[in-house]
mmCIF file of C-alpha atoms and ligand atoms in Angstrom:
data_model
loop_
_atom_site.group_PDB
_atom_site.id
_atom_site.type_symbol
_atom_site.label_atom_id
_atom_site.label_comp_id
_atom_site.label_asym_id
_atom_site.label_seq_id
_atom_site.Cartn_x
_atom_site.Cartn_y
_atom_site.Cartn_z
ATOM 1 C CA MET C 1 15.827 10.555 13.150
ATOM 2 C CA GLN C 2 13.243 13.142 12.077
ATOM 3 C CA THR C 3 11.272 11.791 9.084
ATOM 4 C CA LEU C 4 10.509 14.431 6.423
ATOM 5 C CA HIS C 5 6.976 14.467 5.048
ATOM 6 C CA LEU C 6 7.238 15.374 1.368
ATOM 7 C CA THR C 7 4.608 16.224 -1.273
ATOM 8 C CA ASP C 8 4.589 15.604 -5.018
ATOM 9 C CA SER C 9 5.946 19.095 -5.765
ATOM 10 C CA ARG C 10 8.957 19.329 -8.073
ATOM 11 C CA GLU C 11 11.256 20.441 -5.255
ATOM 12 C CA ASP C 12 10.095 17.670 -2.942
ATOM 13 C CA LEU C 13 10.590 14.961 -5.575
ATOM 14 C CA GLN C 14 14.084 16.339 -6.207
ATOM 15 C CA ARG C 15 14.727 16.217 -2.488
ATOM 16 C CA ALA C 16 13.526 12.602 -2.266
ATOM 17 C CA ALA C 17 15.790 11.640 -5.188
ATOM 18 C CA ALA C 18 18.783 13.394 -3.612
ATOM 19 C CA LEU C 19 18.246 11.545 -0.318
ATOM 20 C CA LEU C 20 18.116 8.230 -2.195
ATOM 21 C CA ARG C 21 21.310 9.023 -4.114
ATOM 22 C CA ASP C 22 22.934 9.698 -0.721
ATOM 23 C CA GLY C 23 22.015 6.209 0.507
ATOM 24 C CA GLU C 24 19.023 7.214 2.660
ATOM 25 C CA LEU C 25 15.646 5.422 2.906
ATOM 26 C CA VAL C 26 12.559 7.095 1.409
ATOM 27 C CA ALA C 27 9.013 5.676 1.318
ATOM 28 C CA ILE C 28 7.356 6.284 -2.052
ATOM 29 C CA PRO C 29 3.885 5.665 -3.488
ATOM 30 C CA THR C 30 3.423 3.096 -6.254
ATOM 31 C CA GLU C 31 0.214 1.986 -7.975
ATOM 32 C CA THR C 32 0.131 -1.171 -5.801
ATOM 33 C CA VAL C 33 1.219 -0.224 -2.246
ATOM 34 C CA TYR C 34 3.790 2.171 -0.744
ATOM 35 C CA GLY C 35 7.408 1.006 -1.073
ATOM 36 C CA LEU C 36 10.344 1.593 1.264
ATOM 37 C CA ALA C 37 13.067 2.534 -1.211
ATOM 38 C CA ALA C 38 16.861 2.615 -1.255
ATOM 39 C CA ASP C 39 19.531 2.722 -3.984
ATOM 40 C CA ALA C 40 19.444 -0.871 -5.256
ATOM 41 C CA LEU C 41 23.163 -0.940 -6.023
ATOM 42 C CA ASN C 42 24.228 0.328 -2.586
ATOM 43 C CA GLY C 43 24.450 -2.713 -0.282
ATOM 44 C CA ALA C 44 24.654 -0.650 2.915
ATOM 45 C CA ALA C 45 21.574 1.395 1.996
ATOM 46 C CA VAL C 46 19.665 -1.791 1.181
ATOM 47 C CA ALA C 47 20.732 -3.368 4.479
ATOM 48 C CA ALA C 48 19.113 -0.411 6.276
ATOM 49 C CA ILE C 49 15.735 -1.368 4.735
ATOM 50 C CA PHE C 50 15.828 -4.723 6.538
ATOM 51 C CA LYS C 51 16.597 -2.965 9.821
ATOM 52 C CA ALA C 52 13.830 -0.347 9.455
ATOM 53 C CA LYS C 53 11.217 -3.022 8.625
ATOM 54 C CA GLY C 54 12.449 -5.752 10.947
ATOM 55 C CA ARG C 55 12.531 -7.969 7.849
ATOM 56 C CA PRO C 56 14.179 -11.421 7.902
ATOM 57 C CA ALA C 57 17.525 -11.199 6.042
ATOM 58 C CA ASP C 58 16.686 -14.162 3.778
ATOM 59 C CA ASN C 59 13.703 -12.424 2.118
ATOM 60 C CA PRO C 60 14.869 -10.750 -1.140
ATOM 61 C CA LEU C 61 13.716 -7.371 -2.475
ATOM 62 C CA ILE C 62 12.257 -6.132 -5.773
ATOM 63 C CA VAL C 63 14.322 -3.679 -7.855
ATOM 64 C CA HIS C 64 12.202 -0.895 -9.414
ATOM 65 C CA ILE C 65 13.143 0.683 -12.751
ATOM 66 C CA ALA C 66 11.635 3.483 -14.851
ATOM 67 C CA HIS C 67 12.777 2.421 -18.347
ATOM 68 C CA ARG C 68 13.170 -0.879 -20.170
ATOM 69 C CA ALA C 69 16.844 -0.046 -20.921
ATOM 70 C CA GLN C 70 17.656 -0.134 -17.179
ATOM 71 C CA LEU C 71 16.833 -3.850 -17.095
ATOM 72 C CA ASP C 72 19.830 -4.917 -19.203
ATOM 73 C CA ALA C 73 22.424 -3.990 -16.561
ATOM 74 C CA LEU C 74 20.562 -5.737 -13.712
ATOM 75 C CA VAL C 75 20.012 -9.222 -15.131
ATOM 76 C CA ALA C 76 22.157 -11.952 -16.722
ATOM 77 C CA ASP C 77 19.694 -12.615 -19.546
ATOM 78 C CA ILE C 78 16.159 -11.753 -20.658
ATOM 79 C CA PRO C 79 14.130 -14.791 -21.785
ATOM 80 C CA PRO C 80 11.785 -14.146 -24.765
ATOM 81 C CA MET C 81 8.672 -14.706 -22.615
ATOM 82 C CA ALA C 82 9.886 -12.014 -20.210
ATOM 83 C CA GLU C 83 10.407 -9.640 -23.098
ATOM 84 C CA ALA C 84 6.825 -10.301 -24.222
ATOM 85 C CA LEU C 85 5.419 -9.785 -20.719
ATOM 86 C CA ALA C 86 7.379 -6.546 -20.281
ATOM 87 C CA GLN C 87 6.013 -5.331 -23.600
ATOM 88 C CA ALA C 88 2.452 -6.130 -22.515
ATOM 89 C CA TYR C 89 2.366 -5.133 -18.845
ATOM 90 C CA TRP C 90 5.223 -2.709 -18.062
ATOM 91 C CA PRO C 91 4.926 -0.183 -16.620
ATOM 92 C CA GLY C 92 2.499 -1.831 -14.213
ATOM 93 C CA PRO C 93 1.981 -4.239 -11.303
ATOM 94 C CA LEU C 94 4.099 -7.131 -12.636
ATOM 95 C CA THR C 95 7.391 -8.290 -11.087
ATOM 96 C CA MET C 96 9.607 -10.749 -12.950
ATOM 97 C CA ILE C 97 12.385 -12.881 -11.484
ATOM 98 C CA PHE C 98 15.535 -13.129 -13.628
ATOM 99 C CA ARG C 99 18.996 -14.587 -13.202
ATOM 100 C CA LYS C 100 20.889 -11.685 -11.655
ATOM 101 C CA ALA C 101 23.833 -9.669 -12.971
ATOM 102 C CA ALA C 102 27.020 -9.373 -10.890
ATOM 103 C CA CYS C 103 26.231 -5.769 -9.867
ATOM 104 C CA ILE C 104 23.242 -6.821 -7.706
ATOM 105 C CA PRO C 105 24.295 -6.676 -4.043
ATOM 106 C CA ASN C 106 23.690 -9.766 -1.937
ATOM 107 C CA GLU C 107 21.482 -7.678 0.331
ATOM 108 C CA VAL C 108 18.957 -7.303 -2.532
ATOM 109 C CA SER C 109 18.840 -10.935 -3.611
ATOM 110 C CA ALA C 110 19.283 -12.353 -0.097
ATOM 111 C CA GLY C 111 21.903 -14.761 -1.393
ATOM 112 C CA LEU C 112 19.764 -16.130 -4.267
ATOM 113 C CA PRO C 113 21.186 -16.303 -7.822
ATOM 114 C CA THR C 114 18.143 -14.350 -9.039
ATOM 115 C CA VAL C 115 16.764 -10.810 -8.860
ATOM 116 C CA ALA C 116 13.170 -9.557 -8.979
ATOM 117 C CA VAL C 117 12.523 -6.485 -11.177
ATOM 118 C CA ARG C 118 9.448 -4.377 -11.792
ATOM 119 C CA MET C 119 8.622 -1.122 -13.573
ATOM 120 C CA PRO C 120 5.924 0.737 -11.626
ATOM 121 C CA SER C 121 3.405 2.910 -13.463
ATOM 122 C CA HIS C 122 2.874 5.464 -10.680
ATOM 123 C CA PRO C 123 4.079 8.859 -11.952
ATOM 124 C CA ILE C 124 5.691 9.807 -8.607
ATOM 125 C CA ALA C 125 7.619 6.533 -8.367
ATOM 126 C CA ARG C 126 8.752 6.919 -11.969
ATOM 127 C CA GLN C 127 9.900 10.517 -11.527
ATOM 128 C CA ILE C 128 11.866 9.646 -8.384
ATOM 129 C CA ILE C 129 13.583 6.687 -10.099
ATOM 130 C CA GLU C 130 14.395 8.871 -13.129
ATOM 131 C CA ARG C 131 16.032 11.458 -10.884
ATOM 132 C CA SER C 132 17.926 8.913 -8.770
ATOM 133 C CA CYS C 133 18.655 5.287 -9.693
ATOM 134 C CA PRO C 134 17.058 1.805 -9.715
ATOM 135 C CA LEU C 135 15.434 1.372 -6.304
ATOM 136 C CA ALA C 136 15.138 -1.703 -4.114
ATOM 137 C CA ALA C 137 11.783 -1.442 -2.347
ATOM 138 C CA PRO C 138 9.682 -3.829 -0.278
ATOM 139 C CA SER C 139 6.259 -2.757 0.952
ATOM 140 C CA ALA C 140 6.700 0.073 3.490
ATOM 141 C CA ASN C 141 5.099 -1.710 6.472
ATOM 142 C CA ARG C 142 6.836 -3.165 9.494
ATOM 143 C CA SER C 143 7.464 -6.818 8.669
ATOM 144 C CA GLY C 144 4.448 -9.123 9.125
ATOM 145 C CA ILE C 145 1.628 -6.569 9.148
ATOM 146 C CA PRO C 146 -0.607 -5.383 6.275
ATOM 147 C CA SER C 147 1.047 -3.327 3.520
ATOM 148 C CA PRO C 148 0.343 0.441 3.649
ATOM 149 C CA THR C 149 -1.822 1.969 0.926
ATOM 150 C CA ASP C 150 -1.577 5.593 2.053
ATOM 151 C CA ALA C 151 1.113 7.877 3.486
ATOM 152 C CA LYS C 152 -0.543 8.084 6.906
ATOM 153 C CA ARG C 153 -0.155 4.313 7.389
ATOM 154 C CA VAL C 154 3.475 4.507 6.264
ATOM 155 C CA ALA C 155 4.135 7.234 8.822
ATOM 156 C CA GLU C 156 2.535 5.115 11.580
ATOM 157 C CA ASP C 157 5.023 2.329 10.838
ATOM 158 C CA MET C 158 8.121 4.246 9.788
ATOM 159 C CA ASP C 159 8.229 7.714 11.406
ATOM 160 C CA GLY C 160 11.611 8.152 13.080
ATOM 161 C CA ARG C 161 13.103 5.176 11.202
ATOM 162 C CA ILE C 162 13.573 6.585 7.682
ATOM 163 C CA ALA C 163 14.641 9.871 6.061
ATOM 164 C CA ALA C 164 11.360 10.752 4.288
ATOM 165 C CA VAL C 165 7.871 9.741 3.157
ATOM 166 C CA VAL C 166 6.483 11.072 -0.135
ATOM 167 C CA ASP C 167 2.689 11.489 -0.001
ATOM 168 C CA GLY C 168 1.029 10.396 -3.238
ATOM 169 C CA GLY C 169 -2.463 9.779 -1.851
ATOM 170 C CA THR C 170 -4.126 6.365 -1.852
ATOM 171 C CA CYS C 171 -2.682 3.535 -3.984
ATOM 172 C CA GLU C 172 -4.970 2.591 -6.843
ATOM 173 C CA VAL C 173 -4.536 -1.215 -6.887
ATOM 174 C CA GLY C 174 -4.127 -1.839 -3.158
ATOM 175 C CA VAL C 175 -2.376 -5.246 -3.238
ATOM 176 C CA GLU C 176 1.251 -5.881 -4.194
ATOM 177 C CA SER C 177 2.408 -6.723 -7.707
ATOM 178 C CA THR C 178 2.058 -10.115 -9.357
ATOM 179 C CA VAL C 179 5.397 -11.950 -8.964
ATOM 180 C CA VAL C 180 6.373 -14.399 -11.724
ATOM 181 C CA ASP C 181 9.468 -16.518 -12.161
ATOM 182 C CA VAL C 182 10.667 -16.377 -15.782
ATOM 183 C CA THR C 183 13.880 -18.380 -15.335
ATOM 184 C CA GLY C 184 12.309 -21.765 -16.154
ATOM 185 C CA ASP C 185 10.578 -23.285 -19.189
ATOM 186 C CA ARG C 186 7.237 -21.836 -18.185
ATOM 187 C CA VAL C 187 6.078 -18.684 -16.437
ATOM 188 C CA ARG C 188 5.333 -19.515 -12.799
ATOM 189 C CA VAL C 189 3.222 -17.282 -10.560
ATOM 190 C CA LEU C 190 4.723 -16.973 -7.074
ATOM 191 C CA ARG C 191 2.392 -14.221 -5.847
ATOM 192 C CA PRO C 192 -0.918 -13.250 -7.514
ATOM 193 C CA GLY C 193 -1.713 -9.594 -8.169
ATOM 194 C CA ALA C 194 -3.481 -7.216 -10.538
ATOM 195 C CA VAL C 195 -1.825 -8.734 -13.597
ATOM 196 C CA THR C 196 -3.990 -11.831 -13.402
ATOM 197 C CA VAL C 197 -3.264 -15.432 -14.428
ATOM 198 C CA GLU C 198 -5.643 -14.925 -17.373
ATOM 199 C CA MET C 199 -3.709 -11.825 -18.486
ATOM 200 C CA LEU C 200 -0.414 -13.729 -18.321
ATOM 201 C CA LYS C 201 -1.896 -16.610 -20.356
ATOM 202 C CA GLN C 202 -2.993 -14.191 -23.056
ATOM 203 C CA VAL C 203 0.666 -13.340 -23.673
ATOM 204 C CA VAL C 204 2.617 -16.554 -22.988
ATOM 205 C CA GLY C 205 0.049 -19.354 -23.271
ATOM 206 C CA GLU C 206 0.652 -21.775 -20.453
ATOM 207 C CA VAL C 207 1.217 -20.489 -16.921
ATOM 208 C CA GLU C 208 1.884 -22.402 -13.704
ATOM 209 C CA VAL C 209 0.663 -21.231 -10.313
ATOM 210 C CA ASP C 210 3.019 -22.118 -7.472
ATOM 211 C CA ASP C 211 1.535 -24.340 -4.760
ATOM 212 C CA ALA C 212 2.339 -21.766 -2.098
ATOM 213 C CA VAL C 213 -0.198 -19.316 -3.585
ATOM 214 C CA LEU C 214 -3.130 -21.258 -2.117
ATOM 215 C CA HIS C 215 -1.580 -23.765 0.273
ATOM 216 C CA GLN C 216 0.457 -23.630 3.414
ATOM 217 C CA LEU C 217 4.043 -24.734 2.851
ATOM 218 C CA LYS C 218 4.857 -28.038 4.468
ATOM 219 C CA LYS C 219 7.416 -27.891 7.265
ATOM 220 C CA HIS C 220 10.985 -27.886 5.866
ATOM 221 C CA ALA C 221 9.757 -27.245 2.292
ATOM 222 C CA VAL C 222 11.908 -24.751 0.373
ATOM 223 C CA ALA C 223 9.898 -21.669 -0.645
ATOM 224 C CA ALA C 224 10.272 -20.589 -4.292
ATOM 225 C CA SER C 225 9.566 -17.104 -3.011
ATOM 226 C CA PRO C 226 10.967 -16.710 0.508
ATOM 227 C CA GLY C 227 8.244 -14.176 1.378
ATOM 228 C CA MET C 228 5.673 -16.990 1.162
ATOM 229 C CA LYS C 229 6.913 -18.776 4.239
ATOM 230 C CA TYR C 230 6.447 -15.959 6.740
ATOM 231 C CA LYS C 231 3.291 -14.985 8.583
ATOM 232 C CA HIS C 232 2.056 -12.033 6.652
ATOM 233 C CA TYR C 233 -0.450 -9.224 6.460
ATOM 234 C CA ALA C 234 -1.683 -10.127 9.914
ATOM 235 C CA PRO C 235 -3.420 -7.705 12.278
ATOM 236 C CA ASN C 236 -3.403 -8.408 16.023
ATOM 237 C CA ALA C 237 -6.924 -9.781 15.743
ATOM 238 C CA ARG C 238 -7.305 -13.467 14.887
ATOM 239 C CA VAL C 239 -8.609 -13.554 11.315
ATOM 240 C CA VAL C 240 -10.851 -16.485 10.356
ATOM 241 C CA LEU C 241 -11.836 -16.840 6.710
ATOM 242 C CA VAL C 242 -15.445 -18.035 6.333
ATOM 243 C CA LYS C 243 -16.462 -19.621 3.009
ATOM 244 C CA GLY C 244 -20.133 -19.838 2.142
ATOM 245 C CA SER C 245 -23.166 -18.067 0.705
ATOM 246 C CA PRO C 246 -24.093 -14.621 2.095
ATOM 247 C CA SER C 247 -26.842 -16.151 4.233
ATOM 248 C CA ALA C 248 -24.661 -18.979 5.577
ATOM 249 C CA TYR C 249 -21.967 -16.435 6.418
ATOM 250 C CA ALA C 250 -24.440 -14.157 8.225
ATOM 251 C CA GLN C 251 -25.859 -17.077 10.181
ATOM 252 C CA TYR C 252 -22.383 -18.236 11.202
ATOM 253 C CA VAL C 253 -21.319 -14.767 12.356
ATOM 254 C CA ASN C 254 -24.569 -14.143 14.219
ATOM 255 C CA THR C 255 -24.379 -17.419 16.136
ATOM 256 C CA HIS C 256 -20.778 -16.597 17.117
ATOM 257 C CA ALA C 257 -21.481 -13.008 18.191
ATOM 258 C CA ALA C 258 -19.511 -12.096 21.340
ATOM 259 C CA ASP C 259 -17.385 -9.370 22.831
ATOM 260 C CA GLY C 260 -14.516 -8.508 20.441
ATOM 261 C CA VAL C 261 -16.066 -10.332 17.471
ATOM 262 C CA VAL C 262 -16.044 -8.241 14.303
ATOM 263 C CA ALA C 263 -17.235 -9.147 10.807
ATOM 264 C CA LEU C 264 -15.061 -8.242 7.840
ATOM 265 C CA CYS C 265 -17.703 -8.457 5.133
ATOM 266 C CA PHE C 266 -18.764 -7.123 1.745
ATOM 267 C CA ASP C 267 -20.376 -3.705 1.213
ATOM 268 C CA GLY C 268 -24.137 -3.831 1.641
ATOM 269 C CA GLU C 269 -24.139 -7.044 3.722
ATOM 270 C CA GLU C 270 -23.599 -5.313 7.107
ATOM 271 C CA SER C 271 -27.320 -5.055 7.824
ATOM 272 C CA THR C 272 -27.628 -8.863 8.016
ATOM 273 C CA LEU C 273 -25.084 -9.033 10.861
ATOM 274 C CA SER C 274 -25.550 -8.530 14.596
ATOM 275 C CA VAL C 275 -21.894 -7.620 15.327
ATOM 276 C CA LYS C 276 -19.760 -4.623 14.376
ATOM 277 C CA ALA C 277 -18.936 -4.866 10.653
ATOM 278 C CA LEU C 278 -16.113 -3.484 8.505
ATOM 279 C CA THR C 279 -16.397 -3.818 4.748
ATOM 280 C CA TYR C 280 -13.942 -4.345 1.892
ATOM 281 C CA GLY C 281 -15.819 -3.784 -1.382
ATOM 282 C CA THR C 282 -18.886 -5.443 -2.846
ATOM 283 C CA ARG C 283 -19.024 -9.234 -3.269
ATOM 284 C CA ASN C 284 -18.550 -9.118 -7.050
ATOM 285 C CA ASP C 285 -16.097 -6.244 -7.377
ATOM 286 C CA HIS C 286 -12.643 -7.801 -6.961
ATOM 287 C CA ALA C 287 -10.805 -4.580 -7.826
ATOM 288 C CA ALA C 288 -12.667 -2.749 -5.042
ATOM 289 C CA GLN C 289 -11.813 -5.588 -2.625
ATOM 290 C CA ALA C 290 -8.116 -5.314 -3.517
ATOM 291 C CA HIS C 291 -8.235 -1.555 -3.089
ATOM 292 C CA ARG C 292 -9.681 -1.844 0.427
ATOM 293 C CA VAL C 293 -8.412 -5.100 1.925
ATOM 294 C CA PHE C 294 -5.193 -3.952 3.651
ATOM 295 C CA GLU C 295 -6.791 -0.802 5.050
ATOM 296 C CA ALA C 296 -9.686 -2.885 6.398
ATOM 297 C CA LEU C 297 -7.225 -5.264 8.105
ATOM 298 C CA ARG C 298 -5.538 -2.290 9.788
ATOM 299 C CA GLU C 299 -8.922 -0.883 10.863
ATOM 300 C CA LEU C 300 -9.639 -4.175 12.673
ATOM 301 C CA ASP C 301 -6.937 -3.411 15.207
ATOM 302 C CA GLU C 302 -8.120 0.178 15.602
ATOM 303 C CA CYS C 303 -11.568 -0.993 16.607
ATOM 304 C CA GLY C 304 -10.138 -3.465 19.101
ATOM 305 C CA ALA C 305 -11.278 -6.615 17.312
ATOM 306 C CA LYS C 306 -10.196 -9.895 18.898
ATOM 307 C CA ILE C 307 -11.668 -12.198 16.221
ATOM 308 C CA ALA C 308 -12.547 -11.139 12.687
ATOM 309 C CA TYR C 309 -14.854 -13.507 10.815
ATOM 310 C CA THR C 310 -14.026 -12.602 7.244
ATOM 311 C CA ALA C 311 -16.286 -13.202 4.249
ATOM 312 C CA CYS C 312 -14.291 -15.124 1.648
ATOM 313 C CA PRO C 313 -13.758 -13.541 -1.794
ATOM 314 C CA SER C 314 -14.027 -15.717 -4.899
ATOM 315 C CA PRO C 315 -10.583 -16.460 -6.309
ATOM 316 C CA ASP C 316 -11.099 -15.194 -9.899
ATOM 317 C CA GLY C 317 -9.091 -12.484 -11.597
ATOM 318 C CA ILE C 318 -7.579 -10.120 -9.046
ATOM 319 C CA GLY C 319 -9.817 -11.880 -6.492
ATOM 320 C CA LEU C 320 -7.091 -14.562 -6.361
ATOM 321 C CA ALA C 321 -4.703 -11.930 -4.964
ATOM 322 C CA VAL C 322 -7.251 -10.802 -2.353
ATOM 323 C CA TYR C 323 -7.890 -14.422 -1.353
ATOM 324 C CA ASN C 324 -4.141 -15.144 -1.161
ATOM 325 C CA ARG C 325 -3.547 -12.156 1.186
ATOM 326 C CA LEU C 326 -6.516 -13.015 3.403
ATOM 327 C CA LEU C 327 -5.440 -16.665 3.640
ATOM 328 C CA ARG C 328 -2.095 -15.497 4.994
ATOM 329 C CA ALA C 329 -3.659 -12.907 7.298
ATOM 330 C CA ALA C 330 -5.736 -15.807 8.641
ATOM 331 C CA GLY C 331 -2.716 -18.105 8.994
ATOM 332 C CA PHE C 332 -4.741 -20.470 6.721
ATOM 333 C CA GLU C 333 -7.605 -20.773 9.233
ATOM 334 C CA VAL C 334 -10.609 -21.361 6.955
ATOM 335 C CA ILE C 335 -14.150 -22.482 7.832
ATOM 336 C CA GLU C 336 -16.173 -24.055 5.006
ATOM 337 C CA LEU C 337 -19.970 -23.702 5.294
ATOM 338 C CA ASP C 338 -22.732 -24.997 2.930
HETATM 339 O O1 LIG Y 401 3.840 -4.180 -5.500
HETATM 340 C C1 LIG Y 401 4.894 -4.563 -5.020
HETATM 341 O O2 LIG Y 401 5.519 -5.538 -5.462
HETATM 342 C C2 LIG Y 401 5.450 -3.748 -3.836
HETATM 343 C C3 LIG Y 401 5.747 -2.336 -4.336
HETATM 344 C C4 LIG Y 401 6.448 -1.494 -3.297
HETATM 345 O O3 LIG Y 401 6.487 -2.407 -5.518
HETATM 346 N N1 LIG Y 401 6.621 -4.399 -3.285
HETATM 347 C C5 LIG Y 401 6.540 -5.542 -2.556
HETATM 348 O O4 LIG Y 401 7.752 -5.982 -2.062
HETATM 349 O O5 LIG Y 401 5.522 -6.117 -2.339
HETATM 350 P P1 LIG Y 401 7.855 -7.083 -0.896
HETATM 351 O O6 LIG Y 401 9.300 -7.107 -0.567
HETATM 352 O O7 LIG Y 401 6.921 -6.736 0.175
HETATM 353 O O8 LIG Y 401 7.485 -8.418 -1.600
HETATM 354 C C6 LIG Y 401 8.370 -8.995 -2.543
HETATM 355 C C7 LIG Y 401 8.088 -10.461 -2.714
HETATM 356 C C8 LIG Y 401 8.463 -11.267 -1.503
HETATM 357 O O9 LIG Y 401 7.499 -12.289 -1.315
HETATM 358 C C9 LIG Y 401 9.821 -11.861 -1.893
HETATM 359 O O10 LIG Y 401 10.086 -13.078 -1.226
HETATM 360 C C10 LIG Y 401 9.633 -12.056 -3.381
HETATM 361 O O11 LIG Y 401 8.869 -10.955 -3.813
HETATM 362 N N2 LIG Y 401 10.936 -12.027 -4.093
HETATM 363 C C11 LIG Y 401 11.774 -10.981 -4.247
HETATM 364 N N3 LIG Y 401 12.894 -11.356 -4.905
HETATM 365 C C12 LIG Y 401 12.751 -12.660 -5.193
HETATM 366 C C13 LIG Y 401 13.576 -13.640 -5.848
HETATM 367 N N4 LIG Y 401 14.773 -13.323 -6.346
HETATM 368 N N5 LIG Y 401 13.102 -14.911 -5.932
HETATM 369 C C14 LIG Y 401 11.887 -15.238 -5.417
HETATM 370 N N6 LIG Y 401 11.072 -14.365 -4.792
HETATM 371 C C15 LIG Y 401 11.489 -13.102 -4.668
HETATM 372 MG MG1 LIG Y 402 5.675 -6.950 1.784
#
């Protein structure tokens, strides 16, 4: 299959929408990462997403909508706390898990009684949804590797496998949406993102953070969010997360310098290191770290890294999302200094 490379022109967005209405797969930009979209109510189209990504069939997808009114048909009920969160943070990087309506194909919910829904804020995503239909879309990477934050990375993974890629430049946020379960008594965070725990608390008071956000699931444990149990975001290089002060980190890296060792560090700290360094934002700028982290993980493989000693971000605000992704990229291999 020849993959079309589309722009954000009116004609191209119409073309992307027409392909989606016909049951084809189209990669689209969102404010978080690129998504690999299909008509959410077309089971066969959704099944093709799993094939193109090599995604395990038991990992459900997020349905993307452009207007609040589209939610009513997709879910069985809307709890008051979900209504409040939608009011506060939609459109934006927040996904909520509801009890599903009967129209949701099994391919979307992977057999679960629930469905995840989000309303992206990216103007291209919104225009394409408006001209087509609600769209099921996981991140547009091949399963297991870092999510793509520009159209070039999508093309590397998906050229020849999907009908089209729409180029919307670089994604502003850089990590995937916050996923919260709103089917219980309290809001529970299953995946941290740019809508932070503090922001959720401002609207609904108490918020729980699922154990799987910061800890490896025990063998045989049932994952609240099936995506949490798979190896994720991982480059070919072995990623090791190193916790400690800037000087302890530099000392650790320098004493472990060897062929194939690369440092994934903060901007401005490269000069303290005796190995090749890639950076992902300054130490205190969590938004910049989120914006860069997946691209930096992909760059590791391009420079032939075998081991990447990675400076650990502090887990506050959107830093929790960066930390969560790096923990998974590292397969939970963490070294604590100091
Ligand atoms: O920012 C994002 O959320 C991006 C853009 C494209 O919107 N999408 C994205 O999708 O990250 P994906 O498929 O890569 O991640 C969705 C996560 C997975 O961890 C999945 O297991 C979880 O959400 N999920 C989806 N439906 C669920 C459900 N019904 N119950 C629990 N977890 C669910
Ligand atoms: Mg993903």
